[in-house]
Amino acid sequence: MVKAFGLVGDDPRAARVTQLDLLFMLGGFAPAGPLAAPRELTELISAQSARFRSLDPHLSYELLIDVNCEEYRRCGDIRVFSPGQLGTLERDFYLGHYLSEPWIRSAAYGLRALITAPDAVKPVAVLDDAARCVAEFTSHMASYRRLSGEAFGRFRHFHMGHPGGPRGASGAFMPSVQLLELALLPPTTEYGSYLDLAMSYFPTWSRPVVAQWRSASSLGMNVWQSVRDGRLVLDGAGAERLVQLIDRFVDFRMVHLGITRRMLPEAFPDRTGLTRREIGAQAGERGVLNAEHPGTSGFSVRDVLTNAVHRLLELRREVLSSASAPANQ
Ligand code: HEM
């Protein structure tokens, strides 16, 4: 598992891979408790983190997914915790996140063009393309339906943080899904709390981008506010495509919710209120810090996933009701 340590030298790529290896070694001690790792190892990790300030001192989404999979692309090596066939499933779980993210990132950046330069692009084409990218993203993610809950459970505990420690490596810290949401609609208060707490767990490149898109979105630089303010004019076909895009985004979140319910039934002791219709009808968002069933990310699994669907269904309702409202109102 461990490659030769480049603890000397200033090559940032080698430093990232070394940090990944050190944190994989540390993760190997996780089942024995947070204090089981040898002091020399934790000191090495602290020294590397102090030396390369941009390195996460814990096994973050960026290290586990992005750095690990970039290394796999570069030389065919990937770090996994599990041996044998389970290791192949674990590898594919990491690669699945890495290879699918560009689809949703492309949708997010397409919308960004629609917001910043609405006259330079064709809205129907941009919205169509974004919906197609989100559907591709969903079909990659949906292939994890085939992963058994038993297999997932065997490597998942290596990704979990421990009480009082940093949050674990979770899809909740994949930035492009959040960029797409910020490009579509303004952040709600509850979503803002999630972003505040998630910010330092997103990959380094994305932190200033998420912060900038969030503040722009709050100030009206999002697709929905642009339509309402008349900066972005959508004809009937354009409004239809906007609803279609929202539907594809809801599909992603509902399929993902279905997979998560099957894999982590303990996080959903109350089986009611989880259909699209019920989530749409729920009275607002719930507190994501409800600590009864925290997931890898440390947020309440049920609430973070259902809130995310709820916000999109609220947007869908607003878009449809404004399309059916008489003009000049
Ligand atoms: C075995 C399959 C999977 C399970 C059981 C699972 C589980 C979870 C859980 C429990 C959360 C809530 C946060 C947390 O507690 O960690 C979450 C969030 C998330 N996951 Fe997954 N996940 C799976 C696969 C994937 C894949 C393959 C992707 C993307 C390609 C993905 C993307 C996301 C995103 C974007 C979020 C944040 C919520 C949102 O914005 O919709 N997940 N996941």
Tab-separated table of C-alpha atoms and ligand atoms in Angstrom:
chain	number	residue	atom	x	y	z
A	1	MET	CA	0.000	0.000	0.000
A	2	VAL	CA	2.629	2.509	0.986
A	3	LYS	CA	4.906	3.907	-1.688
A	4	ALA	CA	8.358	5.258	-0.915
A	5	PHE	CA	7.859	8.325	1.283
A	6	GLY	CA	8.982	11.570	-0.334
A	7	LEU	CA	9.409	13.318	2.975
A	8	VAL	CA	12.197	15.366	1.506
A	9	GLY	CA	11.819	17.601	-1.542
A	10	ASP	CA	9.194	20.177	-2.417
A	11	ASP	CA	7.246	18.482	-5.180
A	12	PRO	CA	3.579	19.254	-4.332
A	13	ARG	CA	2.301	16.148	-6.172
A	14	ALA	CA	4.612	13.842	-4.219
A	15	ALA	CA	3.604	15.628	-1.009
A	16	ARG	CA	-0.099	15.004	-1.704
A	17	VAL	CA	0.476	11.316	-2.433
A	18	THR	CA	2.685	10.962	0.640
A	19	GLN	CA	-0.020	12.560	2.764
A	20	LEU	CA	-2.531	10.108	1.302
A	21	ASP	CA	-0.281	7.175	2.199
A	22	LEU	CA	0.313	8.432	5.726
A	23	LEU	CA	-3.411	8.922	6.262
A	24	PHE	CA	-4.174	5.472	4.864
A	25	MET	CA	-1.739	4.047	7.414
A	26	LEU	CA	-3.467	6.060	10.120
A	27	GLY	CA	-6.878	4.874	8.861
A	28	GLY	CA	-5.698	1.289	9.260
A	29	PHE	CA	-5.603	1.901	13.028
A	30	ALA	CA	-9.119	3.432	13.095
A	31	PRO	CA	-10.992	0.239	14.086
A	32	ALA	CA	-8.801	0.086	17.226
A	33	GLY	CA	-9.848	3.618	18.285
A	34	PRO	CA	-8.545	7.173	17.815
A	35	LEU	CA	-5.554	6.725	20.146
A	36	ALA	CA	-4.280	3.428	18.717
A	37	ALA	CA	-1.930	4.865	16.071
A	38	PRO	CA	1.802	5.141	16.891
A	39	ARG	CA	2.929	8.618	17.911
A	40	GLU	CA	5.640	8.641	15.205
A	41	LEU	CA	2.951	8.356	12.534
A	42	THR	CA	0.760	11.157	13.884
A	43	GLU	CA	3.869	13.349	14.256
A	44	LEU	CA	4.871	12.702	10.645
A	45	ILE	CA	1.388	13.708	9.475
A	46	SER	CA	1.517	16.894	11.554
A	47	ALA	CA	4.981	17.706	10.212
A	48	GLN	CA	3.892	17.246	6.590
A	49	SER	CA	0.741	19.322	7.169
A	50	ALA	CA	2.818	22.116	8.713
A	51	ARG	CA	5.291	22.002	5.853
A	52	PHE	CA	2.703	21.929	3.044
A	53	ARG	CA	-0.030	24.220	4.296
A	54	SER	CA	-2.523	23.226	1.573
A	55	LEU	CA	-2.528	19.557	2.661
A	56	ASP	CA	-5.495	18.338	4.671
A	57	PRO	CA	-4.343	16.800	7.979
A	58	HIS	CA	-7.146	14.192	7.784
A	59	LEU	CA	-8.390	11.774	5.098
A	60	SER	CA	-10.486	14.299	3.195
A	61	TYR	CA	-12.662	13.828	0.111
A	62	GLU	CA	-9.918	15.490	-1.943
A	63	LEU	CA	-7.216	13.062	-0.802
A	64	LEU	CA	-9.344	9.912	-0.852
A	65	ILE	CA	-11.075	10.543	-4.173
A	66	ASP	CA	-9.241	13.172	-6.221
A	67	VAL	CA	-5.596	12.575	-5.303
A	68	ASN	CA	-6.066	8.801	-5.111
A	69	CYS	CA	-7.790	8.577	-8.516
A	70	GLU	CA	-5.390	11.028	-10.202
A	71	GLU	CA	-2.583	8.738	-9.076
A	72	TYR	CA	-4.457	5.741	-10.499
A	73	ARG	CA	-4.752	7.553	-13.829
A	74	ARG	CA	-1.070	8.514	-13.760
A	75	CYS	CA	0.476	5.170	-12.886
A	76	GLY	CA	-2.243	2.579	-12.225
A	77	ASP	CA	-1.827	2.546	-8.413
A	78	ILE	CA	-4.776	3.218	-6.130
A	79	ARG	CA	-4.967	3.039	-2.338
A	80	VAL	CA	-7.734	0.920	-0.811
A	81	PHE	CA	-8.289	-0.442	2.692
A	82	SER	CA	-9.790	-3.778	1.682
A	83	PRO	CA	-8.027	-6.860	0.335
A	84	GLY	CA	-8.962	-8.927	-2.740
A	85	GLN	CA	-12.318	-8.644	-4.470
A	86	LEU	CA	-13.621	-6.218	-1.862
A	87	GLY	CA	-10.650	-3.974	-2.673
A	88	THR	CA	-11.787	-3.872	-6.311
A	89	LEU	CA	-15.282	-2.771	-5.224
A	90	GLU	CA	-13.731	-0.142	-2.972
A	91	ARG	CA	-11.540	1.085	-5.831
A	92	ASP	CA	-14.575	1.366	-8.092
A	93	PHE	CA	-16.449	3.324	-5.431
A	94	TYR	CA	-13.689	5.955	-5.416
A	95	LEU	CA	-13.383	5.983	-9.196
A	96	GLY	CA	-17.167	6.297	-9.528
A	97	HIS	CA	-17.138	9.581	-7.627
A	98	TYR	CA	-14.083	10.874	-9.467
A	99	LEU	CA	-15.222	10.003	-12.989
A	100	SER	CA	-18.802	11.169	-12.569
A	101	GLU	CA	-18.124	14.603	-11.059
A	102	PRO	CA	-17.076	16.272	-14.364
A	103	TRP	CA	-20.618	15.723	-15.713
A	104	ILE	CA	-22.248	17.728	-12.969
A	105	ARG	CA	-19.446	20.297	-13.006
A	106	SER	CA	-20.111	20.839	-16.686
A	107	ALA	CA	-23.822	21.431	-15.952
A	108	ALA	CA	-22.904	23.940	-13.221
A	109	TYR	CA	-20.491	25.902	-15.447
A	110	GLY	CA	-23.031	25.888	-18.306
A	111	LEU	CA	-25.530	27.625	-16.037
A	112	ARG	CA	-22.857	30.037	-14.908
A	113	ALA	CA	-22.576	31.250	-18.514
A	114	LEU	CA	-26.355	31.665	-18.608
A	115	ILE	CA	-26.214	33.873	-15.517
A	116	THR	CA	-23.173	35.989	-16.355
A	117	ALA	CA	-23.678	36.401	-20.120
A	118	PRO	CA	-27.329	35.587	-20.891
A	119	ASP	CA	-27.239	37.349	-24.264
A	120	ALA	CA	-24.214	35.416	-25.475
A	121	VAL	CA	-25.745	31.944	-25.182
A	122	LYS	CA	-28.901	30.122	-26.247
A	123	PRO	CA	-30.841	29.344	-23.034
A	124	VAL	CA	-32.713	26.322	-24.405
A	125	ALA	CA	-29.475	24.725	-25.621
A	126	VAL	CA	-27.641	25.432	-22.325
A	127	LEU	CA	-30.514	24.068	-20.211
A	128	ASP	CA	-30.874	21.009	-22.455
A	129	ASP	CA	-27.168	20.302	-22.245
A	130	ALA	CA	-27.140	20.765	-18.461
A	131	ALA	CA	-30.084	18.337	-18.067
A	132	ARG	CA	-28.274	15.779	-20.233
A	133	CYS	CA	-25.103	16.111	-18.119
A	134	VAL	CA	-27.051	15.677	-14.870
A	135	ALA	CA	-28.742	12.553	-16.295
A	136	GLU	CA	-25.295	11.124	-17.210
A	137	PHE	CA	-24.041	11.903	-13.718
A	138	THR	CA	-27.048	10.118	-12.223
A	139	SER	CA	-26.594	7.034	-14.363
A	140	HIS	CA	-22.949	6.718	-13.167
A	141	MET	CA	-24.023	7.132	-9.542
A	142	ALA	CA	-26.964	4.729	-9.974
A	143	SER	CA	-24.620	1.878	-10.889
A	144	TYR	CA	-23.817	1.724	-7.142
A	145	ARG	CA	-27.243	0.132	-6.702
A	146	ARG	CA	-25.374	-3.076	-7.420
A	147	LEU	CA	-22.946	-2.646	-4.512
A	148	SER	CA	-24.139	-4.705	-1.542
A	149	GLY	CA	-24.750	-2.959	1.766
A	150	GLU	CA	-22.506	-5.534	3.392
A	151	ALA	CA	-19.550	-4.709	1.098
A	152	PHE	CA	-20.101	-0.954	1.471
A	153	GLY	CA	-20.269	-1.274	5.265
A	154	ARG	CA	-16.899	-3.032	5.350
A	155	PHE	CA	-14.933	-0.128	3.897
A	156	ARG	CA	-17.223	2.740	4.966
A	157	HIS	CA	-15.991	2.771	8.559
A	158	PHE	CA	-12.502	3.743	7.320
A	159	HIS	CA	-14.030	6.971	5.935
A	160	MET	CA	-15.856	7.942	9.103
A	161	GLY	CA	-14.459	10.532	11.472
A	162	HIS	CA	-14.523	9.837	15.188
A	163	PRO	CA	-16.520	11.850	17.745
A	164	GLY	CA	-14.834	15.201	18.323
A	165	GLY	CA	-12.499	14.687	15.331
A	166	PRO	CA	-12.731	16.036	11.793
A	167	ARG	CA	-15.655	15.097	9.538
A	168	GLY	CA	-15.146	12.018	7.347
A	169	ALA	CA	-14.712	11.789	3.562
A	170	SER	CA	-18.233	11.897	2.097
A	171	GLY	CA	-20.053	12.698	-1.149
A	172	ALA	CA	-21.431	15.634	0.837
A	173	PHE	CA	-18.050	17.275	0.078
A	174	MET	CA	-18.150	16.755	-3.683
A	175	PRO	CA	-18.231	20.423	-4.695
A	176	SER	CA	-19.815	20.413	-8.158
A	177	VAL	CA	-23.240	19.231	-6.980
A	178	GLN	CA	-23.319	22.226	-4.644
A	179	LEU	CA	-22.092	24.533	-7.424
A	180	LEU	CA	-25.015	23.411	-9.581
A	181	GLU	CA	-27.452	24.140	-6.773
A	182	LEU	CA	-25.926	27.589	-6.176
A	183	ALA	CA	-26.149	28.368	-9.893
A	184	LEU	CA	-29.844	27.488	-9.900
A	185	LEU	CA	-31.273	29.110	-6.782
A	186	PRO	CA	-30.284	31.266	-3.786
A	187	PRO	CA	-29.036	29.416	-0.696
A	188	THR	CA	-31.578	28.995	2.106
A	189	THR	CA	-30.589	29.604	5.735
A	190	GLU	CA	-30.351	25.871	6.543
A	191	TYR	CA	-28.337	25.203	3.400
A	192	GLY	CA	-26.074	28.117	4.385
A	193	SER	CA	-25.355	26.385	7.724
A	194	TYR	CA	-24.436	23.210	5.870
A	195	LEU	CA	-22.104	25.160	3.550
A	196	ASP	CA	-20.487	26.956	6.501
A	197	LEU	CA	-19.632	23.663	8.180
A	198	ALA	CA	-18.731	21.839	4.973
A	199	MET	CA	-16.485	24.559	3.543
A	200	SER	CA	-13.148	23.412	4.943
A	201	TYR	CA	-13.922	19.814	3.852
A	202	PHE	CA	-14.449	20.594	0.176
A	203	PRO	CA	-11.384	20.077	-2.053
A	204	THR	CA	-8.949	22.998	-1.838
A	205	TRP	CA	-9.502	24.220	-5.420
A	206	SER	CA	-13.219	24.500	-4.844
A	207	ARG	CA	-13.339	26.411	-1.555
A	208	PRO	CA	-12.963	29.901	-3.059
A	209	VAL	CA	-15.263	28.902	-5.944
A	210	VAL	CA	-18.032	27.668	-3.612
A	211	ALA	CA	-17.613	30.821	-1.485
A	212	GLN	CA	-17.779	33.093	-4.517
A	213	TRP	CA	-20.767	31.339	-6.141
A	214	ARG	CA	-22.560	31.281	-2.812
A	215	SER	CA	-22.188	34.987	-2.241
A	216	ALA	CA	-23.110	35.763	-5.876
A	217	SER	CA	-26.141	33.467	-5.648
A	218	SER	CA	-27.315	35.194	-2.454
A	219	LEU	CA	-27.093	38.510	-4.320
A	220	GLY	CA	-29.310	37.236	-7.146
A	221	MET	CA	-26.691	35.787	-9.505
A	222	ASN	CA	-28.508	32.510	-10.051
A	223	VAL	CA	-30.725	31.273	-12.875
A	224	TRP	CA	-34.010	31.617	-11.049
A	225	GLN	CA	-33.406	35.169	-9.797
A	226	SER	CA	-32.120	36.162	-13.255
A	227	VAL	CA	-35.430	34.993	-14.739
A	228	ARG	CA	-37.451	36.815	-12.093
A	229	ASP	CA	-35.489	40.040	-12.606
A	230	GLY	CA	-35.859	39.821	-16.400
A	231	ARG	CA	-32.099	39.585	-16.998
A	232	LEU	CA	-32.654	36.126	-18.451
A	233	VAL	CA	-35.673	35.818	-20.690
A	234	LEU	CA	-37.073	32.311	-21.116
A	235	ASP	CA	-39.822	31.639	-23.640
A	236	GLY	CA	-42.221	28.693	-23.175
A	237	ALA	CA	-39.609	26.197	-24.426
A	238	GLY	CA	-36.958	27.718	-22.116
A	239	ALA	CA	-39.217	27.506	-19.046
A	240	GLU	CA	-39.999	23.900	-19.949
A	241	ARG	CA	-36.272	23.123	-20.155
A	242	LEU	CA	-35.655	24.764	-16.776
A	243	VAL	CA	-38.275	22.476	-15.197
A	244	GLN	CA	-36.726	19.522	-17.024
A	245	LEU	CA	-33.301	20.375	-15.572
A	246	ILE	CA	-34.743	20.647	-12.056
A	247	ASP	CA	-36.434	17.260	-12.584
A	248	ARG	CA	-33.157	15.628	-13.589
A	249	PHE	CA	-31.466	17.113	-10.494
A	250	VAL	CA	-34.322	15.808	-8.294
A	251	ASP	CA	-33.942	12.404	-10.004
A	252	PHE	CA	-30.281	12.329	-8.959
A	253	ARG	CA	-31.122	13.132	-5.377
A	254	MET	CA	-34.058	10.689	-5.191
A	255	VAL	CA	-32.095	7.785	-6.724
A	256	HIS	CA	-29.202	8.526	-4.372
A	257	LEU	CA	-31.615	8.684	-1.427
A	258	GLY	CA	-33.025	5.289	-2.447
A	259	ILE	CA	-29.546	3.730	-2.561
A	260	THR	CA	-28.632	5.282	0.773
A	261	ARG	CA	-31.839	4.004	2.413
A	262	ARG	CA	-30.994	0.500	1.272
A	263	MET	CA	-27.347	0.684	2.372
A	264	LEU	CA	-27.897	2.483	5.672
A	265	PRO	CA	-31.349	1.430	6.932
A	266	GLU	CA	-30.361	2.410	10.482
A	267	ALA	CA	-30.270	6.076	9.385
A	268	PHE	CA	-33.962	5.858	8.381
A	269	PRO	CA	-35.790	4.345	11.362
A	270	ASP	CA	-38.882	6.294	10.290
A	271	ARG	CA	-39.710	4.925	6.832
A	272	THR	CA	-42.427	7.514	6.176
A	273	GLY	CA	-41.987	10.929	4.556
A	274	LEU	CA	-39.419	9.768	2.009
A	275	THR	CA	-41.312	9.802	-1.294
A	276	ARG	CA	-40.929	12.689	-3.737
A	277	ARG	CA	-44.460	13.822	-2.965
A	278	GLU	CA	-43.969	13.663	0.802
A	279	ILE	CA	-40.620	15.477	0.715
A	280	GLY	CA	-42.208	18.170	-1.470
A	281	ALA	CA	-45.021	18.557	1.065
A	282	GLN	CA	-42.757	18.669	4.145
A	283	ALA	CA	-42.929	21.936	6.079
A	284	GLY	CA	-39.530	23.451	5.275
A	285	GLU	CA	-36.046	22.077	5.894
A	286	ARG	CA	-34.895	20.213	8.992
A	287	GLY	CA	-31.795	20.850	11.098
A	288	VAL	CA	-28.859	19.009	9.519
A	289	LEU	CA	-27.040	18.903	12.850
A	290	ASN	CA	-29.566	16.575	14.462
A	291	ALA	CA	-26.959	14.125	15.740
A	292	GLU	CA	-29.101	10.998	16.100
A	293	HIS	CA	-27.906	9.341	12.880
A	294	PRO	CA	-24.892	11.295	11.653
A	295	GLY	CA	-23.355	10.020	8.439
A	296	THR	CA	-19.741	10.025	7.314
A	297	SER	CA	-19.951	13.777	6.860
A	298	GLY	CA	-21.188	14.280	10.431
A	299	PHE	CA	-24.521	15.732	9.227
A	300	SER	CA	-27.814	13.949	9.829
A	301	VAL	CA	-28.070	11.544	6.877
A	302	ARG	CA	-31.819	11.747	6.491
A	303	ASP	CA	-32.084	15.512	6.912
A	304	VAL	CA	-29.197	16.498	4.674
A	305	LEU	CA	-30.523	14.275	1.859
A	306	THR	CA	-34.224	15.119	2.163
A	307	ASN	CA	-33.557	18.872	2.582
A	308	ALA	CA	-31.607	18.790	-0.670
A	309	VAL	CA	-34.614	17.290	-2.510
A	310	HIS	CA	-37.036	19.633	-0.744
A	311	ARG	CA	-35.235	22.789	-1.907
A	312	LEU	CA	-35.372	21.668	-5.532
A	313	LEU	CA	-39.056	20.764	-5.302
A	314	GLU	CA	-39.793	24.211	-3.836
A	315	LEU	CA	-37.974	25.795	-6.748
A	316	ARG	CA	-39.925	23.617	-9.216
A	317	ARG	CA	-43.181	24.752	-7.643
A	318	GLU	CA	-42.181	28.424	-7.917
A	319	VAL	CA	-41.106	28.068	-11.550
A	320	LEU	CA	-44.371	26.365	-12.489
A	321	SER	CA	-46.540	28.827	-10.616
A	322	SER	CA	-44.791	31.824	-12.153
A	323	ALA	CA	-45.107	30.293	-15.656
A	324	SER	CA	-48.856	29.906	-15.156
A	325	ALA	CA	-49.324	33.386	-13.617
A	326	PRO	CA	-50.740	36.054	-15.960
A	327	ALA	CA	-48.050	38.370	-17.424
A	328	ASN	CA	-47.505	41.939	-16.005
A	329	GLN	CA	-48.136	40.931	-12.427
B	1	HEM	C1	-23.052	3.089	-2.013
B	1	HEM	C2	-23.428	4.212	-2.525
B	1	HEM	C3	-23.587	5.481	-1.736
B	1	HEM	C4	-24.026	5.672	-0.461
B	1	HEM	C5	-24.504	4.631	0.525
B	1	HEM	C6	-23.978	7.089	-0.193
B	1	HEM	C7	-24.320	7.675	1.016
B	1	HEM	C8	-24.366	9.024	1.253
B	1	HEM	C9	-24.747	9.639	2.503
B	1	HEM	C10	-25.107	8.880	3.773
B	1	HEM	C11	-24.712	10.973	2.329
B	1	HEM	C12	-25.084	12.050	3.381
B	1	HEM	C13	-23.856	12.687	3.907
B	1	HEM	C14	-23.098	11.730	4.773
B	1	HEM	O1	-23.588	11.374	5.814
B	1	HEM	O2	-22.018	11.301	4.405
B	1	HEM	C15	-24.306	11.228	0.980
B	1	HEM	C16	-24.195	12.472	0.419
B	1	HEM	C17	-23.893	12.684	-0.899
B	1	HEM	N1	-23.471	11.739	-1.808
B	1	HEM	FE1	-23.502	9.715	-1.558
B	1	HEM	N2	-23.524	7.719	-1.307
B	1	HEM	C18	-23.270	6.780	-2.263
B	1	HEM	C19	-22.760	6.979	-3.510
B	1	HEM	C20	-22.588	8.233	-4.055
B	1	HEM	C21	-22.080	8.477	-5.375
B	1	HEM	C22	-21.582	7.392	-6.326
B	1	HEM	C23	-22.124	9.831	-5.567
B	1	HEM	C24	-21.744	10.645	-6.751
B	1	HEM	C25	-21.259	10.188	-7.852
B	1	HEM	C26	-22.621	10.435	-4.360
B	1	HEM	C27	-22.797	11.790	-4.159
B	1	HEM	C28	-23.254	12.367	-3.004
B	1	HEM	C29	-23.554	13.772	-2.861
B	1	HEM	C30	-23.416	14.824	-3.927
B	1	HEM	C31	-23.964	13.967	-1.556
B	1	HEM	C32	-24.405	15.318	-0.911
B	1	HEM	C33	-25.916	15.430	-0.925
B	1	HEM	C34	-26.458	16.229	-2.102
B	1	HEM	O3	-26.027	17.357	-2.348
B	1	HEM	O4	-27.386	15.712	-2.784
B	1	HEM	N3	-22.886	9.431	-3.458
B	1	HEM	N4	-24.083	10.028	0.351
